[in-house]
Coordinates of C-alpha atoms in Angstrom, one line a residue:
M13 CA 0.0 0.0 0.0
A14 CA 2.8 2.4 0.9
R15 CA 4.5 1.6 -2.2
R16 CA 1.4 2.6 -4.2
K17 CA 1.3 6.0 -2.3
V18 CA 4.9 6.7 -3.3
T19 CA 4.2 5.8 -6.9
V20 CA 1.1 8.1 -7.0
T21 CA 3.0 10.9 -5.1
A22 CA 5.9 10.5 -7.6
L23 CA 3.7 10.9 -10.4
S24 CA 2.0 13.9 -9.0
E25 CA 5.3 15.6 -8.4
R26 CA 6.6 14.5 -11.9
L27 CA 3.5 16.2 -13.5
S28 CA 4.4 19.3 -11.4
F29 CA 0.9 20.4 -10.2
P30 CA -1.4 19.5 -7.6
L31 CA -3.5 17.0 -9.2
T32 CA -6.6 17.3 -7.1
R33 CA -7.0 21.1 -7.0
R34 CA -6.3 21.7 -10.6
L35 CA -8.6 19.0 -11.9
R36 CA -11.3 20.1 -9.5
T37 CA -11.1 23.7 -10.8
A38 CA -11.2 22.3 -14.4
L39 CA -14.2 20.1 -13.7
C40 CA -16.0 23.1 -12.0
V41 CA -15.3 25.5 -14.9
A42 CA -16.3 22.8 -17.4
A43 CA -19.5 22.0 -15.5
A44 CA -20.5 25.7 -15.3
F45 CA -19.7 26.2 -19.1
A46 CA -21.7 23.2 -20.1
A47 CA -24.7 24.3 -17.8
V48 CA -24.6 27.8 -19.4
A49 CA -24.3 26.4 -22.8
L50 CA -27.4 24.1 -22.2
I51 CA -29.4 27.0 -21.0
A52 CA -28.3 29.1 -23.8
W53 CA -29.1 26.7 -26.4
H54 CA -32.7 26.1 -25.2
L55 CA -33.1 30.0 -25.2
V56 CA -31.8 30.2 -28.8
L57 CA -34.2 27.5 -29.9
G58 CA -37.0 29.5 -28.4
A59 CA -35.8 32.6 -29.9
R60 CA -35.9 31.1 -33.3
N61 CA -39.7 30.8 -33.2
P62 CA -41.0 33.1 -36.0
D63 CA -43.4 36.0 -35.5
L64 CA -46.6 34.3 -36.2
T65 CA -48.8 37.3 -36.0
T66 CA -47.5 38.5 -39.3
M67 CA -48.4 35.3 -41.2
D68 CA -51.4 35.2 -43.4
Q69 CA -53.6 32.2 -43.3
Q70 CA -51.9 30.2 -46.0
Q71 CA -48.3 30.9 -44.4
F72 CA -49.7 29.9 -41.0
L73 CA -51.2 26.7 -42.3
A74 CA -47.9 25.8 -44.0
H75 CA -46.1 26.4 -40.7
L76 CA -48.6 24.5 -38.7
E77 CA -48.3 21.5 -41.1
A78 CA -44.5 21.5 -40.6
V79 CA -45.0 21.8 -36.8
I80 CA -47.4 18.8 -36.6
T81 CA -45.3 16.6 -39.0
H82 CA -42.2 17.3 -37.0
G83 CA -44.0 16.9 -33.6
L84 CA -45.4 13.5 -34.5
R85 CA -42.0 12.3 -35.4
E86 CA -40.2 13.8 -32.5
D87 CA -42.6 12.6 -29.8
N88 CA -43.4 9.2 -31.6
I89 CA -47.0 9.9 -31.9
P90 CA -48.8 7.6 -34.4
G91 CA -51.4 10.0 -35.6
A92 CA -53.2 13.3 -35.1
S93 CA -56.3 15.2 -36.6
V94 CA -56.4 19.0 -36.4
L95 CA -59.2 21.5 -37.2
L96 CA -59.2 25.3 -37.1
V97 CA -62.3 27.5 -36.7
R98 CA -62.0 31.1 -37.7
D99 CA -64.7 33.6 -37.5
G100 CA -66.9 30.8 -36.4
E101 CA -66.3 28.8 -39.7
P102 CA -64.2 25.7 -39.9
I103 CA -61.3 26.9 -42.2
W104 CA -59.0 23.9 -42.4
S105 CA -58.7 20.4 -41.2
A106 CA -56.3 17.6 -41.8
A107 CA -55.2 14.2 -40.6
F108 CA -51.6 13.1 -40.1
G109 CA -49.9 9.8 -39.3
S110 CA -51.5 6.4 -38.7
A111 CA -54.6 4.9 -37.4
D112 CA -53.0 1.5 -37.2
R113 CA -49.2 1.4 -37.2
E114 CA -49.0 -2.3 -37.7
R115 CA -51.3 -2.6 -40.6
R116 CA -49.9 0.7 -42.0
V117 CA -53.5 2.3 -42.0
T118 CA -53.6 5.9 -42.7
L119 CA -55.5 8.3 -40.2
S120 CA -58.4 10.2 -41.9
T121 CA -60.5 13.1 -40.9
D122 CA -63.6 11.0 -41.3
D123 CA -62.3 8.4 -38.7
V124 CA -64.5 8.1 -35.6
M125 CA -62.3 8.6 -32.5
M126 CA -62.5 8.6 -28.7
A127 CA -63.1 12.1 -27.3
H128 CA -62.6 11.1 -23.7
S129 CA -63.2 14.0 -21.2
I130 CA -64.3 16.4 -23.8
S131 CA -67.4 14.4 -23.2
K132 CA -67.9 16.5 -20.1
S133 CA -68.4 19.7 -22.1
V134 CA -70.8 18.0 -24.4
T135 CA -72.8 16.4 -21.4
A136 CA -73.1 19.9 -19.9
W137 CA -75.0 20.9 -23.0
G138 CA -77.4 18.1 -22.3
V139 CA -77.9 18.9 -18.6
M140 CA -78.2 22.8 -19.5
R141 CA -80.8 21.7 -22.2
L142 CA -82.9 20.5 -19.2
V143 CA -82.3 23.7 -17.3
D144 CA -83.4 25.7 -20.3
Q145 CA -86.7 23.6 -20.4
G146 CA -87.3 24.4 -16.7
R147 CA -87.1 20.6 -15.9
V148 CA -84.0 20.9 -13.8
G149 CA -82.8 23.7 -11.4
L150 CA -79.0 24.4 -11.3
D151 CA -79.2 25.1 -7.5
D152 CA -81.4 22.3 -6.7
P153 CA -80.1 19.2 -4.6
V154 CA -79.3 16.6 -7.2
V155 CA -81.0 13.9 -5.0
D156 CA -84.3 15.5 -5.6
Y157 CA -84.3 14.3 -9.2
L158 CA -82.8 10.7 -8.7
G159 CA -85.9 9.0 -7.5
G160 CA -84.7 7.6 -4.3
W161 CA -80.9 7.4 -5.2
R162 CA -78.7 8.4 -2.3
F163 CA -75.0 9.2 -1.7
P164 CA -73.1 6.5 0.5
D165 CA -73.1 7.5 4.1
S166 CA -70.5 10.2 5.0
R167 CA -70.1 13.2 7.4
F168 CA -71.1 15.5 4.6
D169 CA -74.7 16.7 3.7
E170 CA -75.8 15.2 0.5
R171 CA -78.3 17.9 -0.1
A172 CA -75.5 20.5 -0.6
V173 CA -74.6 18.5 -3.7
T174 CA -76.4 20.6 -6.3
V175 CA -76.5 20.3 -10.1
R176 CA -74.4 23.5 -10.5
R177 CA -71.7 21.9 -8.1
L178 CA -71.7 18.7 -9.9
L179 CA -71.1 20.4 -13.3
S180 CA -68.5 22.7 -11.9
L181 CA -66.7 19.9 -10.2
N182 CA -67.2 21.6 -6.9
A183 CA -69.3 19.0 -5.2
G184 CA -66.9 17.2 -3.2
V185 CA -67.5 13.8 -4.9
A186 CA -64.7 11.2 -5.3
L187 CA -62.7 11.1 -8.5
G188 CA -64.0 7.6 -9.3
P189 CA -62.3 4.4 -10.4
I190 CA -59.5 4.8 -13.1
G191 CA -58.8 2.4 -15.8
V192 CA -62.1 0.4 -15.7
H193 CA -63.3 -0.1 -19.3
Y194 CA -64.8 -2.9 -21.5
S195 CA -64.5 -4.2 -25.0
P196 CA -67.3 -3.2 -27.3
H197 CA -68.1 -6.9 -27.6
E198 CA -68.5 -7.3 -23.8
T199 CA -71.7 -6.5 -21.8
V200 CA -71.2 -3.3 -19.9
P201 CA -72.5 -3.2 -16.4
P202 CA -75.5 -0.8 -15.8
L203 CA -75.0 2.7 -14.8
E204 CA -76.4 2.2 -11.4
E205 CA -73.2 0.0 -10.6
S206 CA -71.0 2.9 -11.5
V207 CA -72.9 5.3 -9.1
S208 CA -72.5 3.4 -6.0
G209 CA -70.2 2.8 -3.1
D210 CA -66.8 4.5 -2.8
A211 CA -67.1 5.7 -6.5
V212 CA -69.5 8.4 -5.5
R213 CA -68.7 9.0 -2.0
L214 CA -68.3 12.4 -0.7
V215 CA -64.8 13.1 0.2
R216 CA -64.9 16.8 1.0
E217 CA -67.5 19.5 1.9
P218 CA -69.6 20.3 -1.2
G219 CA -68.9 23.8 -2.4
T220 CA -65.5 24.2 -0.8
G221 CA -63.2 23.7 -3.8
F222 CA -62.5 22.3 -7.2
S223 CA -61.7 18.5 -7.3
Y224 CA -61.6 16.7 -10.5
S225 CA -64.3 14.0 -10.6
N226 CA -65.4 11.6 -13.3
S227 CA -68.0 10.4 -10.8
S228 CA -69.7 13.8 -10.7
F229 CA -70.6 13.4 -14.4
A230 CA -71.7 9.7 -13.8
I231 CA -74.3 11.2 -11.4
L232 CA -75.4 13.8 -14.0
E233 CA -75.8 11.0 -16.5
L234 CA -78.1 9.2 -13.9
L235 CA -79.9 12.6 -13.6
I236 CA -80.6 12.8 -17.3
E237 CA -81.9 9.4 -17.6
R238 CA -84.1 9.8 -14.4
V239 CA -85.6 13.1 -15.5
T240 CA -86.2 12.3 -19.1
G241 CA -87.0 8.5 -18.9
R242 CA -84.7 8.0 -21.8
P243 CA -81.2 6.3 -22.2
F244 CA -78.5 8.8 -21.8
A245 CA -77.0 8.1 -25.3
E246 CA -80.4 8.5 -26.9
Y247 CA -81.3 11.8 -25.2
M248 CA -77.9 13.2 -26.0
E249 CA -78.2 12.3 -29.8
V250 CA -81.7 13.6 -30.1
E251 CA -81.3 16.8 -28.0
V252 CA -77.7 17.8 -28.5
L253 CA -75.6 16.0 -31.0
H254 CA -78.0 15.8 -34.0
P255 CA -79.4 19.4 -33.6
L256 CA -75.6 20.6 -33.7
G257 CA -75.1 18.7 -36.9
M258 CA -72.9 16.0 -35.1
L259 CA -74.3 13.1 -37.1
D260 CA -71.2 10.9 -36.8
S261 CA -71.0 11.3 -33.1
S262 CA -72.6 9.0 -30.4
F263 CA -72.2 7.8 -26.7
S264 CA -73.2 4.5 -28.0
W265 CA -70.9 2.1 -29.7
D266 CA -71.6 1.5 -33.6
P267 CA -70.1 -1.7 -34.8
S268 CA -69.8 0.0 -38.4
W269 CA -67.2 2.5 -37.1
N270 CA -63.6 1.8 -38.0
V271 CA -62.1 3.5 -34.8
P272 CA -58.3 3.9 -35.0
L273 CA -56.1 2.1 -32.4
G274 CA -54.9 4.1 -29.4
Y275 CA -51.3 3.9 -28.3
E276 CA -49.8 3.9 -24.7
I277 CA -46.8 6.0 -23.7
D278 CA -44.6 2.9 -24.3
G279 CA -46.2 2.5 -27.8
S280 CA -48.4 -0.5 -27.1
P281 CA -51.6 -0.5 -29.1
V282 CA -54.9 -0.3 -27.5
A283 CA -58.2 -1.2 -29.1
P284 CA -61.3 0.9 -28.8
F285 CA -63.1 0.4 -25.6
L286 CA -66.2 1.6 -23.7
Y287 CA -66.5 3.1 -20.1
P288 CA -69.1 1.9 -17.7
N289 CA -70.5 5.5 -17.6
R290 CA -70.4 7.6 -20.6
A291 CA -71.0 11.2 -19.7
S292 CA -67.5 11.7 -18.5
G293 CA -65.6 10.3 -21.2
G294 CA -67.6 8.0 -23.4
L295 CA -68.2 10.2 -26.5
F296 CA -67.2 8.9 -30.0
S297 CA -66.8 11.7 -32.6
T298 CA -64.9 12.7 -35.6
I299 CA -62.7 15.9 -36.0
H300 CA -65.6 17.6 -38.3
D301 CA -68.4 17.0 -35.7
L302 CA -66.1 18.3 -32.8
G303 CA -65.4 21.3 -35.1
R304 CA -69.2 21.9 -35.2
F305 CA -69.3 21.6 -31.5
A306 CA -66.4 24.1 -31.0
A307 CA -68.4 26.6 -33.3
A308 CA -71.6 26.1 -31.3
T309 CA -69.5 26.6 -28.1
I310 CA -68.2 30.1 -29.4
G311 CA -72.0 30.9 -30.4
A312 CA -71.3 31.2 -34.1
S313 CA -74.2 32.0 -36.1
T314 CA -73.2 29.3 -38.7
A315 CA -74.1 26.7 -36.1
D316 CA -77.7 27.0 -37.2
A317 CA -79.3 24.7 -34.7
A318 CA -77.2 26.0 -31.7
P319 CA -79.6 28.7 -30.6
A320 CA -82.6 26.4 -30.6
T321 CA -80.4 23.7 -28.9
L322 CA -79.3 25.9 -26.1
S323 CA -80.2 29.5 -25.2
V324 CA -77.6 32.2 -25.2
G325 CA -78.0 32.7 -21.4
A326 CA -77.4 29.0 -20.9
R327 CA -74.3 29.0 -22.9
S328 CA -73.1 32.1 -21.1
E329 CA -73.6 30.3 -17.7
M330 CA -71.6 27.5 -18.8
H331 CA -68.6 30.0 -19.5
T332 CA -69.1 31.8 -16.3
P333 CA -66.5 31.1 -13.6
Q334 CA -67.8 28.9 -10.9
I335 CA -64.7 27.8 -8.8
A336 CA -61.0 28.7 -8.9
I337 CA -58.8 26.0 -9.7
P338 CA -55.8 25.2 -7.5
G339 CA -52.8 22.8 -7.8
I340 CA -51.6 21.2 -11.1
F341 CA -54.9 22.0 -13.0
G342 CA -54.3 25.6 -11.9
V343 CA -51.1 25.8 -14.0
V344 CA -53.1 25.6 -17.3
A345 CA -56.6 27.1 -16.2
D346 CA -57.9 29.7 -13.9
T347 CA -61.4 28.5 -13.1
Y348 CA -63.9 25.9 -14.1
G349 CA -67.5 26.9 -15.3
L350 CA -70.0 24.3 -16.0
G351 CA -68.3 21.4 -17.8
H352 CA -65.5 23.7 -19.2
F353 CA -62.1 25.0 -18.1
L354 CA -61.8 28.8 -18.3
E355 CA -58.6 30.9 -18.5
Q356 CA -58.2 34.7 -18.8
L357 CA -55.6 35.3 -21.5
P358 CA -53.0 38.2 -21.7
G359 CA -55.1 40.2 -24.1
G360 CA -58.1 40.2 -21.9
Y361 CA -59.9 37.4 -23.8
R362 CA -61.4 34.3 -22.1
A363 CA -60.7 30.9 -23.4
V364 CA -63.1 28.1 -23.0
W365 CA -61.7 24.6 -23.4
H366 CA -61.5 20.9 -22.3
G367 CA -58.9 18.2 -22.8
G368 CA -59.4 14.5 -22.7
Q369 CA -57.0 11.7 -21.7
G370 CA -57.7 8.0 -21.6
L371 CA -55.8 4.7 -22.2
G372 CA -54.1 5.3 -25.6
W373 CA -55.7 8.7 -26.4
M374 CA -55.3 12.5 -25.8
T375 CA -57.7 15.1 -27.0
H376 CA -58.4 18.9 -26.9
V377 CA -60.9 21.5 -27.8
H378 CA -59.9 25.2 -27.2
A379 CA -62.2 28.1 -28.1
I380 CA -62.1 31.9 -27.9
P381 CA -65.9 33.0 -28.0
E382 CA -64.9 36.8 -28.3
T383 CA -62.9 36.4 -31.4
G384 CA -64.7 33.4 -33.0
D385 CA -61.7 31.1 -32.9
A386 CA -61.4 27.5 -32.0
I387 CA -59.1 24.6 -32.6
V388 CA -59.7 20.8 -32.2
I389 CA -56.9 18.3 -31.7
L390 CA -57.4 14.5 -31.5
T391 CA -54.4 12.1 -31.2
N392 CA -54.2 8.5 -30.8
S393 CA -51.4 8.5 -28.2
Q394 CA -50.8 9.2 -24.6
R395 CA -47.6 10.8 -25.5
S396 CA -49.2 13.9 -26.9
W397 CA -49.4 16.7 -24.3
P398 CA -46.1 18.6 -25.2
F399 CA -47.2 18.1 -28.9
M400 CA -50.6 19.6 -28.3
A401 CA -49.0 22.4 -26.2
R402 CA -46.7 23.3 -29.1
V403 CA -49.6 23.4 -31.5
L404 CA -51.9 25.3 -29.0
D405 CA -49.0 27.9 -28.4
D406 CA -48.5 28.6 -32.0
W407 CA -52.2 28.7 -32.9
S408 CA -53.0 31.3 -30.0
R409 CA -50.1 33.4 -30.9
W410 CA -51.2 33.5 -34.7
I411 CA -54.8 34.5 -33.7
G412 CA -53.3 37.3 -31.3
V413 CA -54.5 36.1 -27.9
G414 CA -51.7 33.8 -26.8
P415 CA -50.0 32.1 -25.3
V416 CA -52.8 30.1 -23.6
G417 CA -52.1 28.2 -20.4
M418 CA -51.5 24.9 -22.0
A419 CA -48.3 26.4 -23.7
R420 CA -46.8 26.3 -20.3
I421 CA -46.1 22.6 -20.9
T422 CA -43.5 23.6 -23.5
V423 CA -41.7 25.7 -20.9
A424 CA -41.9 22.8 -18.5
V425 CA -40.3 20.5 -21.1
T426 CA -37.5 22.9 -21.6
G427 CA -37.1 23.1 -17.9
M428 CA -37.0 19.4 -17.6
R429 CA -34.4 19.1 -20.3
I430 CA -32.2 21.6 -18.5
L431 CA -32.7 19.8 -15.2
V432 CA -31.7 16.3 -16.8
G433 CA -28.6 18.0 -18.1
L434 CA -27.6 19.6 -14.8
L435 CA -28.2 16.3 -12.9
L436 CA -25.9 14.5 -15.5
L437 CA -23.2 17.1 -15.0
V438 CA -23.5 16.8 -11.0
A439 CA -23.2 13.0 -11.5
L440 CA -20.2 13.4 -13.9
W441 CA -18.6 15.9 -11.7
R442 CA -19.1 13.8 -8.6
T443 CA -17.8 10.7 -10.2
L444 CA -14.7 12.4 -11.6
T445 CA -13.7 14.1 -8.2
V446 CA -13.9 10.6 -6.6
F447 CA -11.4 9.1 -9.2
V448 CA -9.2 12.1 -8.9
D449 CA -9.1 11.9 -5.1
L450 CA -8.5 8.2 -5.4
A451 CA -5.6 8.8 -7.7
D452 CA -4.3 11.6 -5.4
G453 CA -4.4 9.3 -2.3
R454 CA -7.2 11.3 -0.6
R455 CA -9.7 8.5 -1.0
R456 CA -9.7 4.7 -0.4
P457 CA -12.3 1.9 -0.5
A458 CA -13.6 1.7 3.1
F459 CA -15.9 -1.2 3.3
G460 CA -16.9 -1.7 6.8
R461 CA -14.2 0.7 8.2
F462 CA -14.5 3.9 10.0
A463 CA -14.4 6.8 7.5
A464 CA -16.6 9.9 8.0
V465 CA -19.6 7.7 8.9
W466 CA -22.2 10.3 8.8
P467 CA -21.5 11.9 5.5
R468 CA -21.1 8.4 4.1
G469 CA -24.4 7.4 5.5
I470 CA -26.3 10.6 4.1
E471 CA -24.7 9.9 0.6
L472 CA -25.9 6.3 0.8
M473 CA -29.3 7.2 2.0
V474 CA -29.9 9.7 -0.7
A475 CA -28.4 7.3 -3.3
L476 CA -30.9 4.5 -2.0
L477 CA -33.8 7.1 -2.1
L478 CA -33.1 8.1 -5.7
A479 CA -32.7 4.5 -7.0
G480 CA -35.9 3.3 -5.0
T481 CA -37.9 6.2 -6.5
V482 CA -36.9 5.2 -10.1
V483 CA -37.6 1.6 -9.3
W484 CA -41.2 2.3 -7.8
A485 CA -42.0 4.7 -10.6
S486 CA -41.1 1.9 -13.2
Q487 CA -43.6 -0.3 -11.7
Q488 CA -46.6 2.1 -11.9
D489 CA -49.2 1.7 -14.5
Y490 CA -49.7 5.4 -14.8
L491 CA -47.7 8.4 -13.6
F492 CA -48.6 12.0 -14.4
I493 CA -45.0 13.0 -15.0
T494 CA -44.7 10.5 -17.8
S495 CA -47.8 12.0 -19.5
V496 CA -46.4 15.5 -19.5
F497 CA -42.9 14.5 -20.1
P498 CA -43.1 11.2 -22.4
R499 CA -39.5 11.8 -23.8
E500 CA -37.8 13.4 -20.8
A501 CA -39.1 11.1 -18.0
P502 CA -37.0 8.3 -19.1
R503 CA -34.0 10.7 -19.2
F504 CA -34.9 12.1 -15.9
A505 CA -35.0 8.6 -14.5
A506 CA -31.6 7.8 -16.1
S507 CA -30.0 11.1 -14.6
L508 CA -31.3 10.1 -11.2
I509 CA -29.8 6.7 -11.4
A510 CA -26.5 8.4 -12.5
V511 CA -26.6 10.7 -9.5
A512 CA -27.4 7.9 -7.2
T513 CA -24.4 5.9 -8.6
A514 CA -22.0 8.8 -8.2
L515 CA -23.2 9.4 -4.5
A516 CA -22.9 5.5 -3.7
L517 CA -19.4 5.5 -5.2
S518 CA -18.4 8.6 -3.1
A519 CA -19.7 6.8 0.1
L520 CA -18.0 3.6 -0.7
V521 CA -14.7 5.4 -1.6
P522 CA -14.7 8.0 1.1
V523 CA -12.2 10.8 1.9
Q524 CA -9.7 9.6 4.5
T525 CA -10.0 11.2 7.9
G526 CA -7.0 11.5 10.4
R527 CA -8.4 8.5 12.3
T528 CA -8.6 6.2 9.1
A529 CA -5.1 7.2 8.1
S530 CA -3.7 6.4 11.5
R531 CA -5.3 2.8 11.1
T532 CA -3.6 2.2 7.8

């Protein structure tokens, strides 16, 4: 051992510089330079974005097609359909990519697709139709309309759950089960099974705050059936979908449809499926039909049947803020109306929108009633949030109202990339300093020996925590972070493993203390 020390010392003297100090300085400078370069690179990329407000319609559509084509390839998304409404009129629609990758089936704008939680906005129209007719009161307890149905026992007053609070996700109802779905060829359980037990339990005081809840809309589905005496899907077709010209849309499965496959985050295909309750996410529709719905949402005069379907006052009520939105949803929206997210834009305009996410799908409708603009995006992939955010960002800037809140996802993606780069630099710096110190004789393997026990213990605990978190995350069926960062999440996991490895190495090859040196 002493011989190795002499050799290392002699090597250091022969090189005529203090190995540790100079290399550490070089590493710190290199790491700082790399960090600055990484941040500058992302800022330069952002600065390259053209001035979209100066583009005419033809120029922007060419730009949008390029953005969509690049985005699908970059984010590994099989397919997307996009439609634009301008001055209340659909001006452009197109489909890109695949409906079925394995069979090489091209996506079409005529394809019937799964709308998922956009269904909530459409269902809200159905409920407000009953309000317009005087058959339902917004501020009445919902149990008054449900013919003996009651909420499960809880410490909260069920009569505080009004129709308005259910529509505004302010009723205190549980989220409801996630991932429960059935093949179109299976028998779907009756609605009554979906609105029972813990699925519809009151988990907070009604009226005290926003809480996303699929079960709230399941209860509204039951409300429609009990009040009208008709199946929910039939009522919605007759009273909402067909009057709006949405003739290719339905809450019931049609065997004649050729619905594209959805694709999970890892690229696994997902066949079309049905939810046990349909009001919250069970709508099937085309990009053209949802364009008609978007036009009706902004009150466009071209939606001839819209005034007869729903009064101006009812539409205005749906777009009136009911409850502030906290937490993660509050990053992209300010308030929730009746079945619609709402946000106040920089130019003073109000955006009305809803997105949808389910196994293999992500969808979005964004409308600006004051300007007559809207956009519909349907994708058959759960990797689509960053892609949709870029499209929404460019669209909102082009029409002069942006950026919309969803565009913040693009900022978050940039931040995540920078964070991953910094974590990798930290891991590299820590690993290199360990080897430099080892070569300089300041560190030694110390398995079971006394060597600054507390610093080593902390490093090992942090390393195990980081590694354990990554292992736990890899076992989960769904994580929100992987939806927002489908490309960056695996890189983030790898960077955490790199940091954990560097910390473990540092703990196992610690800096020698005076007590350790005296024992050697």
